[in-house]
Short mmCIF file of C-alpha atoms and ligand atoms in Angstrom, two decimals:
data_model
loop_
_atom_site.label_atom_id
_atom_site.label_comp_id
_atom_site.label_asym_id
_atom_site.label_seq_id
_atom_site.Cartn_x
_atom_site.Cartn_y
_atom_site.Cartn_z
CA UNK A 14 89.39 132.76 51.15
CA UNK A 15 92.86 131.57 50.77
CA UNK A 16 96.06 133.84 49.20
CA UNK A 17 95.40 131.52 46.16
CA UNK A 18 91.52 132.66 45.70
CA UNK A 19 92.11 136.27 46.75
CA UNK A 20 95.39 136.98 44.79
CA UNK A 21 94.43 135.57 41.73
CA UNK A 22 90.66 136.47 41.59
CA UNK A 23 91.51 137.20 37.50
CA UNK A 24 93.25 133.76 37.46
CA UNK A 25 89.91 132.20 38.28
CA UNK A 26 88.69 131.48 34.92
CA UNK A 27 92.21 131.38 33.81
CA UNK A 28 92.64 128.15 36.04
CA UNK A 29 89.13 126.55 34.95
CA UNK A 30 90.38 127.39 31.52
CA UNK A 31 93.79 125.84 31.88
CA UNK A 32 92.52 122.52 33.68
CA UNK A 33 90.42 121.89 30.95
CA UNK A 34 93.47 122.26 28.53
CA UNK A 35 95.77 120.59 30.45
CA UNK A 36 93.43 117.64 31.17
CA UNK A 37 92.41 118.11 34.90
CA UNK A 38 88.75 118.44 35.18
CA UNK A 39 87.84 117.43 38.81
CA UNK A 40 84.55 115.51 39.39
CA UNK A 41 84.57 115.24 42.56
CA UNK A 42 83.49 111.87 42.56
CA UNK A 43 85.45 109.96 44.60
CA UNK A 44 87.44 106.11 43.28
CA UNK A 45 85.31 103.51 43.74
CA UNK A 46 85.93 101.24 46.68
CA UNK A 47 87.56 98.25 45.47
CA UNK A 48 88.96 99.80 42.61
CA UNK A 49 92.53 99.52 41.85
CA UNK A 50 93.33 101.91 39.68
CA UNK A 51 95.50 104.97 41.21
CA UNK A 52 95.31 107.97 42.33
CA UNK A 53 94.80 106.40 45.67
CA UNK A 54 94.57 109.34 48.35
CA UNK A 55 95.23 108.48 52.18
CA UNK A 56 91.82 108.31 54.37
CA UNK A 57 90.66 111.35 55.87
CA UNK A 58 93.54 113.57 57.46
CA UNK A 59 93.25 115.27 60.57
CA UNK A 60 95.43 117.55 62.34
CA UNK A 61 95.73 119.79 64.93
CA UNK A 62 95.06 123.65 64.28
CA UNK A 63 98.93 124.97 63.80
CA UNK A 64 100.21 121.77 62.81
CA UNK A 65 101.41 120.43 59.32
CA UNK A 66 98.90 118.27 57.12
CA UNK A 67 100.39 116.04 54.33
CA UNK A 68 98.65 115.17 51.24
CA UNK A 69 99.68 112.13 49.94
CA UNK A 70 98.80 110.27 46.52
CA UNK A 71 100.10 106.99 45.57
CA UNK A 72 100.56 106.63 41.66
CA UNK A 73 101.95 104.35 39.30
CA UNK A 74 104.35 104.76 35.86
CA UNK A 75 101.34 104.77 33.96
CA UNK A 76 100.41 108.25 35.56
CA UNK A 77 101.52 111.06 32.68
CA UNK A 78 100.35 114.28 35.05
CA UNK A 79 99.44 115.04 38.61
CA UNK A 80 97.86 117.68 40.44
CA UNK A 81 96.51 118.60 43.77
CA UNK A 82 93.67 120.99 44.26
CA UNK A 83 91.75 122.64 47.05
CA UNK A 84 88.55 122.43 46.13
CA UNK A 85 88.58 123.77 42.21
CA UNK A 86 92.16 125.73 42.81
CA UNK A 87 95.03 123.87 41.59
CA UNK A 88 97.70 123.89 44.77
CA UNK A 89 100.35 121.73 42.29
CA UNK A 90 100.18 120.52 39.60
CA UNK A 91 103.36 118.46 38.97
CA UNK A 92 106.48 120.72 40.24
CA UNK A 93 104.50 123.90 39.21
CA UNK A 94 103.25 125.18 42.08
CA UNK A 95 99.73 127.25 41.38
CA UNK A 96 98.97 128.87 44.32
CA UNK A 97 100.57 131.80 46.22
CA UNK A 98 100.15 130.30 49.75
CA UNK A 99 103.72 130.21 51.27
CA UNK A 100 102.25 127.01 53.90
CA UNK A 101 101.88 124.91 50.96
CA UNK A 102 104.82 123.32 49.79
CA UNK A 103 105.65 119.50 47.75
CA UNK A 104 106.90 116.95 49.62
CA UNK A 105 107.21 114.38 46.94
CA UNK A 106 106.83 113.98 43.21
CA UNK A 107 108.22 110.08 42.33
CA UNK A 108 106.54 107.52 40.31
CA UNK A 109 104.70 106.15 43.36
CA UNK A 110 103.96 109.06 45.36
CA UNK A 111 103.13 112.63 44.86
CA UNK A 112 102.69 114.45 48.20
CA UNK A 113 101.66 118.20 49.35
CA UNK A 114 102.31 119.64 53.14
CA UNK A 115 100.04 122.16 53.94
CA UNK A 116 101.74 123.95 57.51
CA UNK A 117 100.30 125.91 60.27
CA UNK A 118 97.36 124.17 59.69
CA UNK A 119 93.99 126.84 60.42
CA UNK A 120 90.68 126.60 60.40
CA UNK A 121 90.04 127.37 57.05
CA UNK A 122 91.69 124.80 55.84
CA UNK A 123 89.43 122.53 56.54
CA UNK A 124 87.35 120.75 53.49
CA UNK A 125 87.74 118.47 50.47
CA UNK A 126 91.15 118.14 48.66
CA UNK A 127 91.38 116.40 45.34
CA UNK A 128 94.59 114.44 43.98
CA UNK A 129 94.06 114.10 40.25
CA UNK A 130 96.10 111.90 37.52
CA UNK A 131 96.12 111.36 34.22
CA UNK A 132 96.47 107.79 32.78
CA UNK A 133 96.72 106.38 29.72
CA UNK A 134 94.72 109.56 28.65
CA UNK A 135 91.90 108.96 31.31
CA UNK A 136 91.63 111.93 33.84
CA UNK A 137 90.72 110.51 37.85
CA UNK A 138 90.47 111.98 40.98
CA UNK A 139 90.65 110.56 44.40
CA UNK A 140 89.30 113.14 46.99
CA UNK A 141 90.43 113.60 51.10
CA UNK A 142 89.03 115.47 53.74
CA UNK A 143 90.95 117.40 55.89
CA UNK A 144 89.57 117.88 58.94
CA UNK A 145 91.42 120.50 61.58
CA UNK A 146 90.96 119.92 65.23
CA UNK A 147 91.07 122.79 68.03
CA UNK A 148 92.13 122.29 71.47
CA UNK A 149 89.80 123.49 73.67
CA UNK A 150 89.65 127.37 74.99
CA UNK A 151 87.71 129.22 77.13
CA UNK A 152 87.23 132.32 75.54
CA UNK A 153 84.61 133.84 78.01
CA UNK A 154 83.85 133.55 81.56
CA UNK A 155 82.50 135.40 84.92
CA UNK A 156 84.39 137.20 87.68
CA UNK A 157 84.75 136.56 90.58
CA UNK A 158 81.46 137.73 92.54
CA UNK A 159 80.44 138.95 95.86
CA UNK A 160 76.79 138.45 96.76
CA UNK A 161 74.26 138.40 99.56
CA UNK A 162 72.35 135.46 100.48
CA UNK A 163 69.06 134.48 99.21
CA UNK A 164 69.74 136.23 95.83
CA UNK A 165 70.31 134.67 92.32
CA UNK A 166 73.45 134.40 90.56
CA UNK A 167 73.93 133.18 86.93
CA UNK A 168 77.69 132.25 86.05
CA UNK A 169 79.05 131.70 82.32
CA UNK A 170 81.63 129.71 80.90
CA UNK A 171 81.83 130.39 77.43
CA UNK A 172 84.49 127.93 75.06
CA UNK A 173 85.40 127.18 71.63
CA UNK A 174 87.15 124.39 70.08
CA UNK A 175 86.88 121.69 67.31
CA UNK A 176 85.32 119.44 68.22
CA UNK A 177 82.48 121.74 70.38
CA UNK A 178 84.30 121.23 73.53
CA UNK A 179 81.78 119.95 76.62
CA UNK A 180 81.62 122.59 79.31
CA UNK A 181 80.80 121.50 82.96
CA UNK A 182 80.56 123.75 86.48
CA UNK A 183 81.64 122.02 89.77
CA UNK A 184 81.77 123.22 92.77
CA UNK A 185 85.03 122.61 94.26
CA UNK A 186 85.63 124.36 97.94
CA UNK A 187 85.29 124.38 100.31
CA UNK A 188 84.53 121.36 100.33
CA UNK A 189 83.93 119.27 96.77
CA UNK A 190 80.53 118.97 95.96
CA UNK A 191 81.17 117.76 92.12
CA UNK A 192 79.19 118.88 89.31
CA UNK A 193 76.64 121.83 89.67
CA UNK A 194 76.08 121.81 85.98
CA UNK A 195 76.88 120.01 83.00
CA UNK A 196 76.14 123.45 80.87
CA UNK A 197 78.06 126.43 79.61
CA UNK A 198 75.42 128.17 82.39
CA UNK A 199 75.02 127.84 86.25
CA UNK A 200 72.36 129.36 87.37
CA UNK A 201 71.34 129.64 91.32
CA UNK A 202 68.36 130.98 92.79
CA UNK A 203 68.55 131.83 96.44
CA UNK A 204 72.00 131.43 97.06
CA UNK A 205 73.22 130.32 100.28
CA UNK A 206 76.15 130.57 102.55
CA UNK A 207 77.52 127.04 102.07
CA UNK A 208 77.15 127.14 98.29
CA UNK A 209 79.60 129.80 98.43
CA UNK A 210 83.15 128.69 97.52
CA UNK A 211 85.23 128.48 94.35
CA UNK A 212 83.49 127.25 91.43
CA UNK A 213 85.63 125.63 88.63
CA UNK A 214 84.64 125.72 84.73
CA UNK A 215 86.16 122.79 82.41
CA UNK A 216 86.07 122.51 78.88
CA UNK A 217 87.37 119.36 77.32
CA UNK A 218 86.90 117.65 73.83
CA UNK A 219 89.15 114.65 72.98
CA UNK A 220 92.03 117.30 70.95
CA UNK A 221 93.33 117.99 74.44
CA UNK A 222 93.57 118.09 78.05
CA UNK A 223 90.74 119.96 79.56
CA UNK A 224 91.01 123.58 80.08
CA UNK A 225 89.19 124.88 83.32
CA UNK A 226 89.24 128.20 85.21
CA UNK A 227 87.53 129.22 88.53
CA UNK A 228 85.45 131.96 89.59
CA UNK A 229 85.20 132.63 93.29
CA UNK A 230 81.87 133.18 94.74
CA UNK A 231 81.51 135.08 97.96
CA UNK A 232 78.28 135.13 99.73
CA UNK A 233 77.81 137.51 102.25
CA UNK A 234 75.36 137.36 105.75
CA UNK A 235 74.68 139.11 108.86
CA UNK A 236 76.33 137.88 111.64
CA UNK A 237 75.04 134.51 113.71
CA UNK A 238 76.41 134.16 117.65
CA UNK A 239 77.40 130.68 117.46
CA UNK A 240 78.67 130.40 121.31
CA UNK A 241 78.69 132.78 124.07
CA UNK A 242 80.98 131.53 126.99
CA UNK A 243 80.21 133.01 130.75
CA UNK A 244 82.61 132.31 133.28
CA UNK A 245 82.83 131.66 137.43
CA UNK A 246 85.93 133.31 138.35
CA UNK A 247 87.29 133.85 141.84
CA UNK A 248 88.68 137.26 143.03
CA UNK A 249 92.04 138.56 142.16
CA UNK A 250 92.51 135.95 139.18
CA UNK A 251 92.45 136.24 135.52
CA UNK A 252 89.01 135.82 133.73
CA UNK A 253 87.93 135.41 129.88
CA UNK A 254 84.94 135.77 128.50
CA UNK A 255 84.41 134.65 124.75
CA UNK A 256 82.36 135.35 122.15
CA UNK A 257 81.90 133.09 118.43
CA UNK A 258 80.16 134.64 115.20
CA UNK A 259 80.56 133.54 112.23
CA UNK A 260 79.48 136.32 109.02
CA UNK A 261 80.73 137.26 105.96
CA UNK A 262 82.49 140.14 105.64
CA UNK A 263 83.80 139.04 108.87
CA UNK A 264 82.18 140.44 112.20
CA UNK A 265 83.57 143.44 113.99
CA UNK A 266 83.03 142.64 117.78
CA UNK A 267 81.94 145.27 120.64
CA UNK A 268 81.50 144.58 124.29
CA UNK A 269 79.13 146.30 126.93
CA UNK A 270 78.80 145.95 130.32
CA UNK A 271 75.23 146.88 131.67
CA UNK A 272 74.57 149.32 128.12
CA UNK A 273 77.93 150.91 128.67
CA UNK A 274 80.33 150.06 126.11
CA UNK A 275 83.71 149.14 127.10
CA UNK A 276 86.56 150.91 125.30
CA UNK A 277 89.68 149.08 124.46
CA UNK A 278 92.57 150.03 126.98
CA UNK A 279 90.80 150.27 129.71
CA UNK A 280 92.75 149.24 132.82
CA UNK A 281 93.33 145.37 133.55
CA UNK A 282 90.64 144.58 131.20
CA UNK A 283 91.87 143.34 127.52
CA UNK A 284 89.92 142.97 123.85
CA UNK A 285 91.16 140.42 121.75
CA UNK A 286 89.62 140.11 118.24
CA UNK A 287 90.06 137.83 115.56
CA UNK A 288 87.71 137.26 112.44
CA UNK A 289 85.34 135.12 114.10
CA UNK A 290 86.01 135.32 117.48
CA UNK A 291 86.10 138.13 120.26
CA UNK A 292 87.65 137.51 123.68
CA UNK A 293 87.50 139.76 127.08
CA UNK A 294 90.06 139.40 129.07
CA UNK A 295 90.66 140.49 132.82
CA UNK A 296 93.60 140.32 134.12
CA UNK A 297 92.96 140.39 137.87
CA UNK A 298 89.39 140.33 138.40
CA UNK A 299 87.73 142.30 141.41
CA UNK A 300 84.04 142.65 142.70
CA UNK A 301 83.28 145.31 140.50
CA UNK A 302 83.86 143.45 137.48
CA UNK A 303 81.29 141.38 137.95
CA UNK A 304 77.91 141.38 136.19
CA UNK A 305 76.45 141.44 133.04
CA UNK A 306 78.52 141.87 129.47
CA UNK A 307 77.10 141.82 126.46
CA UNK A 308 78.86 140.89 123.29
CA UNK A 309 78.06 142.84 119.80
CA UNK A 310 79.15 141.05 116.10
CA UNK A 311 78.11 143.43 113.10
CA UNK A 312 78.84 143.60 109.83
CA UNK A 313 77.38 145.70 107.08
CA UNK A 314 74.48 143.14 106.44
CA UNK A 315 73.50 143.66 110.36
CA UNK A 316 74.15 142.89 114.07
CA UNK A 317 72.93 140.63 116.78
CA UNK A 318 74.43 140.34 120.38
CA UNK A 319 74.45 137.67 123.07
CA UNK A 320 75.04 138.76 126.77
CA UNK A 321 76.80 136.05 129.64
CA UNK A 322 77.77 137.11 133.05
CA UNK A 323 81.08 137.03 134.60
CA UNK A 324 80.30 135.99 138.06
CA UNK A 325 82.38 135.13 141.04
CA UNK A 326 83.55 132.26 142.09
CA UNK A 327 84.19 131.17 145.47
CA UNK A 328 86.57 128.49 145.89
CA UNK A 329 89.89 129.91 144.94
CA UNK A 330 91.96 127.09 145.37
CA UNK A 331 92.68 124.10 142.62
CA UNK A 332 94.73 124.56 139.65
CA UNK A 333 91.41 124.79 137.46
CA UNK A 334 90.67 128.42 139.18
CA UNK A 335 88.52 129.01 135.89
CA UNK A 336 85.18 126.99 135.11
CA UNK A 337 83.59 127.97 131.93
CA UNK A 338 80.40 127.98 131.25
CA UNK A 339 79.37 127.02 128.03
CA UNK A 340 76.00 128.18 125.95
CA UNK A 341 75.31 127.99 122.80
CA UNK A 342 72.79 130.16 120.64
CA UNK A 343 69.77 127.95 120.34
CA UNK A 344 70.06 126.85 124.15
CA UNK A 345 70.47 130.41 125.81
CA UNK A 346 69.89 128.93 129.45
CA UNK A 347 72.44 126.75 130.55
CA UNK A 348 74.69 125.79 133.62
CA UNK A 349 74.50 127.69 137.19
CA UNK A 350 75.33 131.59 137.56
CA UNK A 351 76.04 131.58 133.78
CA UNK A 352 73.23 133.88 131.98
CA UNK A 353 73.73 133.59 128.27
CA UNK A 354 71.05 134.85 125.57
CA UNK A 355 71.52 135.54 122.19
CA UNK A 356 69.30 138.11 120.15
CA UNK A 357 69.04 138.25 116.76
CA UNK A 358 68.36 141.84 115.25
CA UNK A 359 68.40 140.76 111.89
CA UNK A 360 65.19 138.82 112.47
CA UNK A 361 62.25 140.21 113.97
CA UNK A 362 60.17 137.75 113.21
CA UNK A 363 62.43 135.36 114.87
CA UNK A 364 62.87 137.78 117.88
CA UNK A 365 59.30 137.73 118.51
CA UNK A 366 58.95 134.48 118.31
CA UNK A 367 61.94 133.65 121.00
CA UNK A 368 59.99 136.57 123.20
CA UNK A 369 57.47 134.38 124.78
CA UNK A 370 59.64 131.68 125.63
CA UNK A 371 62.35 133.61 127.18
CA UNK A 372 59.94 135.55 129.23
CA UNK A 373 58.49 132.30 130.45
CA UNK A 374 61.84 131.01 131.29
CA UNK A 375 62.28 134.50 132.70
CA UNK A 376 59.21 133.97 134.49
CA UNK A 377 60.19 130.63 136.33
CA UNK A 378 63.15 131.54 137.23
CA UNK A 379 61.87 133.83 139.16
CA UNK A 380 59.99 131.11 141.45
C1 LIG B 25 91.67 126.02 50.74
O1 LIG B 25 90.52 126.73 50.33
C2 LIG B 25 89.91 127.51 51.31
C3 LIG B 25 88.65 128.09 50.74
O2 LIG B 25 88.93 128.84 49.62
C4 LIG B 25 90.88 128.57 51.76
O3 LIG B 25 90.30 129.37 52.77
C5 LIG B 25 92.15 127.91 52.30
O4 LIG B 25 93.10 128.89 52.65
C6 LIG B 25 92.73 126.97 51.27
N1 LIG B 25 93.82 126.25 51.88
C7 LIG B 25 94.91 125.96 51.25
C8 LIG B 25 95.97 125.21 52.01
O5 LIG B 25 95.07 126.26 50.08
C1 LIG B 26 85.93 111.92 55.44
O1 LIG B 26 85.37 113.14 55.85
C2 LIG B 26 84.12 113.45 55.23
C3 LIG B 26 83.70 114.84 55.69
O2 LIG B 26 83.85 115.00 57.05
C4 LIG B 26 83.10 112.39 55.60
O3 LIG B 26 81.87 112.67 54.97
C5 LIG B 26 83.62 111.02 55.19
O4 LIG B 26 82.74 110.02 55.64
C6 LIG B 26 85.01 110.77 55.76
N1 LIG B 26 85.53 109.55 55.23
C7 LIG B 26 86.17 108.65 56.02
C8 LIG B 26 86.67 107.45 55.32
O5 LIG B 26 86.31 108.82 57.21
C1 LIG B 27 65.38 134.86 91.79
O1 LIG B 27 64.78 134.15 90.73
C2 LIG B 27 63.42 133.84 90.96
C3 LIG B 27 62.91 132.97 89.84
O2 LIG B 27 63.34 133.46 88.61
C4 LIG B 27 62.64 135.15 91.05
O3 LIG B 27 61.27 134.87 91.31
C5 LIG B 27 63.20 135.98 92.17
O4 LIG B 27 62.56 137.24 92.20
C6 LIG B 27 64.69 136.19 91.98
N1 LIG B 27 65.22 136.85 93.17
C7 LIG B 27 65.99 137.93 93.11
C8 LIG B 27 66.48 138.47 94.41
O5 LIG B 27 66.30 138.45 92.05
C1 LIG B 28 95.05 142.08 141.94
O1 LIG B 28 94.50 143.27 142.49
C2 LIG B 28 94.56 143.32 143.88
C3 LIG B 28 93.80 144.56 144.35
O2 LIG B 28 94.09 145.65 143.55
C4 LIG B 28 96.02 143.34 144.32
O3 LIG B 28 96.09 143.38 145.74
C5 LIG B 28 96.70 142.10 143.77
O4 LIG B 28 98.09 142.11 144.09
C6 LIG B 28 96.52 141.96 142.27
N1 LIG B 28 97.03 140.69 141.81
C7 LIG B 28 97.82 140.57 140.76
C8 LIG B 28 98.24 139.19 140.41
O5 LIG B 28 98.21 141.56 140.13
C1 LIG B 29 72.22 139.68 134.65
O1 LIG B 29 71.10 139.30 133.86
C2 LIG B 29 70.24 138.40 134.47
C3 LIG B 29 69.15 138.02 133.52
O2 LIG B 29 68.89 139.03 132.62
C4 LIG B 29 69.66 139.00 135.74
O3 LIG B 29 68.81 138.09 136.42
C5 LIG B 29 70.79 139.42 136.68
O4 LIG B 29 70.28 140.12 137.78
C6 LIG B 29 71.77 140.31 135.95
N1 LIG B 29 72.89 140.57 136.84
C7 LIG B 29 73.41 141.79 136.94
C8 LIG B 29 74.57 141.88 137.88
O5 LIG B 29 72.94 142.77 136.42
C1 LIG B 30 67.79 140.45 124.19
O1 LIG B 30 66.49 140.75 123.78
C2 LIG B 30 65.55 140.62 124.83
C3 LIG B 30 64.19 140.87 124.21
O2 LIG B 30 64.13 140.20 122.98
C4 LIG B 30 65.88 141.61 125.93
O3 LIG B 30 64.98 141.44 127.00
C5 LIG B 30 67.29 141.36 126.41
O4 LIG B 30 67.64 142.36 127.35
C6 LIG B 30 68.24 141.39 125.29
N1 LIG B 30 69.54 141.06 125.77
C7 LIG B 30 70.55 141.89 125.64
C8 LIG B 30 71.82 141.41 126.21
O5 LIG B 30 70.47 142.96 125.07
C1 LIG B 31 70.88 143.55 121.79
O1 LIG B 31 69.79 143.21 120.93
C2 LIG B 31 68.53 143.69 121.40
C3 LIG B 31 67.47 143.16 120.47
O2 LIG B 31 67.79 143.33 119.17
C4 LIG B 31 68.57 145.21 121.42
O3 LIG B 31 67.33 145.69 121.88
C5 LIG B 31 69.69 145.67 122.29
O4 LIG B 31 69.79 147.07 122.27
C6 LIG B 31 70.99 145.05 121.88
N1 LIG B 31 72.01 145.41 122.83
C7 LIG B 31 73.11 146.02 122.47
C8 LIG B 31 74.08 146.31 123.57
O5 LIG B 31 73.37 146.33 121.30
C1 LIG B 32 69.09 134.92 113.13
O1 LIG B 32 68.30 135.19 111.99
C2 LIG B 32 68.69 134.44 110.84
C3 LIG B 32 67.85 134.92 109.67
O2 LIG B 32 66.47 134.89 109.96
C4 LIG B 32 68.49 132.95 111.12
O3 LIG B 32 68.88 132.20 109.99
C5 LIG B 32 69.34 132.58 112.32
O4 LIG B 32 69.09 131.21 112.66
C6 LIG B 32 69.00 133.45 113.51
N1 LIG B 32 69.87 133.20 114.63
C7 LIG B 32 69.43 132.90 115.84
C8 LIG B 32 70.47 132.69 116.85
O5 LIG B 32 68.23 132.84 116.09
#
């Protein structure tokens, strides 16, 4: 309802009363096409939410009284204006034209206007729609969300506009995948760690550019030894052994040397940690260094270890006085001297199942 309708509720017959006595009696039956007589309204006017609509009516001398009316309340009739609205205002009252500009355009507004005329004692009406376009908004949408993998997740992306704005879900990093879902919903069962990532929502219908906002989705797992580097190193030099997980929340690294933990500070021997890497670093090696380490990534999900030997190395002479050895995970035996397993505490079913084939590898090396 409108200031005219809800100020001048008692006016209502009042108006009805007074069109009929003044001669405007709208049919809402709009001119013939190919008619020629006037009032001739504009097509169909649409406008942007906020902006200004004008009404316009093209008329002739013969026209004796004009009006405009929103729906069956008289906005003008000739310089009188009817209604209380303060948006509505006349433009234009000549013998050709007789114009209304409804501002700040809303919602509401929306609907069926009627320019009516009276000629040569012969009431017509010319009707116009005014339609009222929205830009797009997104009025509802999820947070960002932290979650571990193999669960479900269900994102929403609610938005309004006029028209019904499209919504879409892409998945944009780390790396671009494109669209995940062309609906207000993205569901995922089973999430996994590479469909983790920022996840953008866009709602666009043709009033204006698209609108989009991301949500950031985090998914967390235990920590995987991707690389476990032993090393040959000759007496009296400097020796690093290194240690790659990747896991979300980020690993926390611990190093043991035959089930004896290593505390940082220790004499000669240095820890350096970063978020997926640990490093153990001696700075002048001697016999007693020498052995089995084993490294330690945890997180809160859980923990697995891989152990590699630093062992000695007997020519001390070339400027390469370091020769890594380099193992991976899923190929724990590799390269001469260098002992390098990885165990996985997370899985037992997995553990048991790389048992037998360690302990035959075990086993032959023995022989
Ligand atoms: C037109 O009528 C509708 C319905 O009564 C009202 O909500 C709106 O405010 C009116 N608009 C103008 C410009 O009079
Ligand atoms: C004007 O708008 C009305 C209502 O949306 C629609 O029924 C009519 O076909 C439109 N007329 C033109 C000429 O676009
Ligand atoms: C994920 O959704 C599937 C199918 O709706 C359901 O069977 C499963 O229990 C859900 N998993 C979790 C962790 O909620
Ligand atoms: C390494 O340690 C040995 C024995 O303690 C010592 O003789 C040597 O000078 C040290 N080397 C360096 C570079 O500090
Ligand atoms: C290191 O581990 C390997 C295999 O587990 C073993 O054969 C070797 O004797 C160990 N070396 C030391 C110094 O404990
Ligand atoms: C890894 O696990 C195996 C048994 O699964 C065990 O024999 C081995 O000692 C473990 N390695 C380390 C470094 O703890
Ligand atoms: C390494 O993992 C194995 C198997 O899960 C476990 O038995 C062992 O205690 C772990 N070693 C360390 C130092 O945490
Ligand atoms: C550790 O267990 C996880 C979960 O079962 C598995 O995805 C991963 O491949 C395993 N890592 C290794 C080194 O076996």
């Amino acid at each position: 309802m409108g200031v005219c309708g809800s100020l001048f509720q008692p006016w209502k017959c009042l108006v009805v009363v007074s069109l009929r006595l003044l001669f405007l009696v709208p049919t809402g039956v709009p001119v013939r096409s190919g008619d020629a007589t006037f009032p001739k309204a504009m097509d169909n006017v649409t406008v942007r939410q906020g902006e200004s609509a004008t009404l316009r009516c093209t008329i002739d001398n013969r026209v004796t009284r004009v009006a405009w009316l929103n729906r069956s309340t008289i906005l003008y009739a000739g310089n009188d204006k009817w209604c209380l609205d303060p948006r509505v205002v006349l433009l234009s009252n000549t013998q050709t034209q007789y114009s209304i500009e409804i501002q700040n355009v809303d919602v509401y507004d929306e609907g069926p206007y009627t320019c009516s005329v009276q000629t040569d004692n012969h009431p017509k009406t010319s009707r116009v729609h005014l339609i009222v376009q929205v830009s797009p908004k997104i009025v509802e949408i999820s947070s960002d969300i932290s979650i571990n993998e193999g669960n479900n997740i269900s994102l929403t992306c609610i938005a309004t506009g006029r028209p019904e704005p499209t919504v879409t879900w892409r998945h944009i990093s780390p790396k671009a995948v494109g669209f995940v879902s062309e609906d207000e919903y993205l569901e995922i069962q089973g999430i996994t760690r590479e469909q983790s990532g920022d996840y953008e929502c866009s709602a666009s219908n043709d009033v204006a550019a698209p609108v989009v906002r991301r949500v950031k989705v985090t998914v967390n797992y235990p920590p995987y030894i991707s690389e476990a580097k032993g090393t040959g190193v000759p007496v009296g030099q400097k020796g690093t052994l290194q240690c790659e997980a990747s896991a979300v929340p980020s690993a926390e690294f611990q190093w043991y040397k035959d089930d004896k933990r290593l505390v940082e500070g220790k004499k000669g021997v240095k820890v350096e940690n970063r978020p997926f890497l640990s490093k153990l670093i001696f700075f002048n090696v001697s016999e007693h260094d020498y052995g089995n380490y084993t490294c330690v990534a945890s997180n809160k999900l859980g923990h697995t270890n891989a152990s590699l030997t630093l062992f000695e190395l007997n020519e001390p002479t070339s400027s390469t006085l370091l020769q890594e050895v380099k193992t991976t995970a899923l190929t724990p035996w590799k390269g001469p001297g260098a002992v390098s397993e990885v165990n996985n505490s997370t899985s037992r079913r997995a553990g048991c199942i790389w048992l037998l084939p360690l302990l035959v590898l075990h086993l032959l090396l023995k022989f």
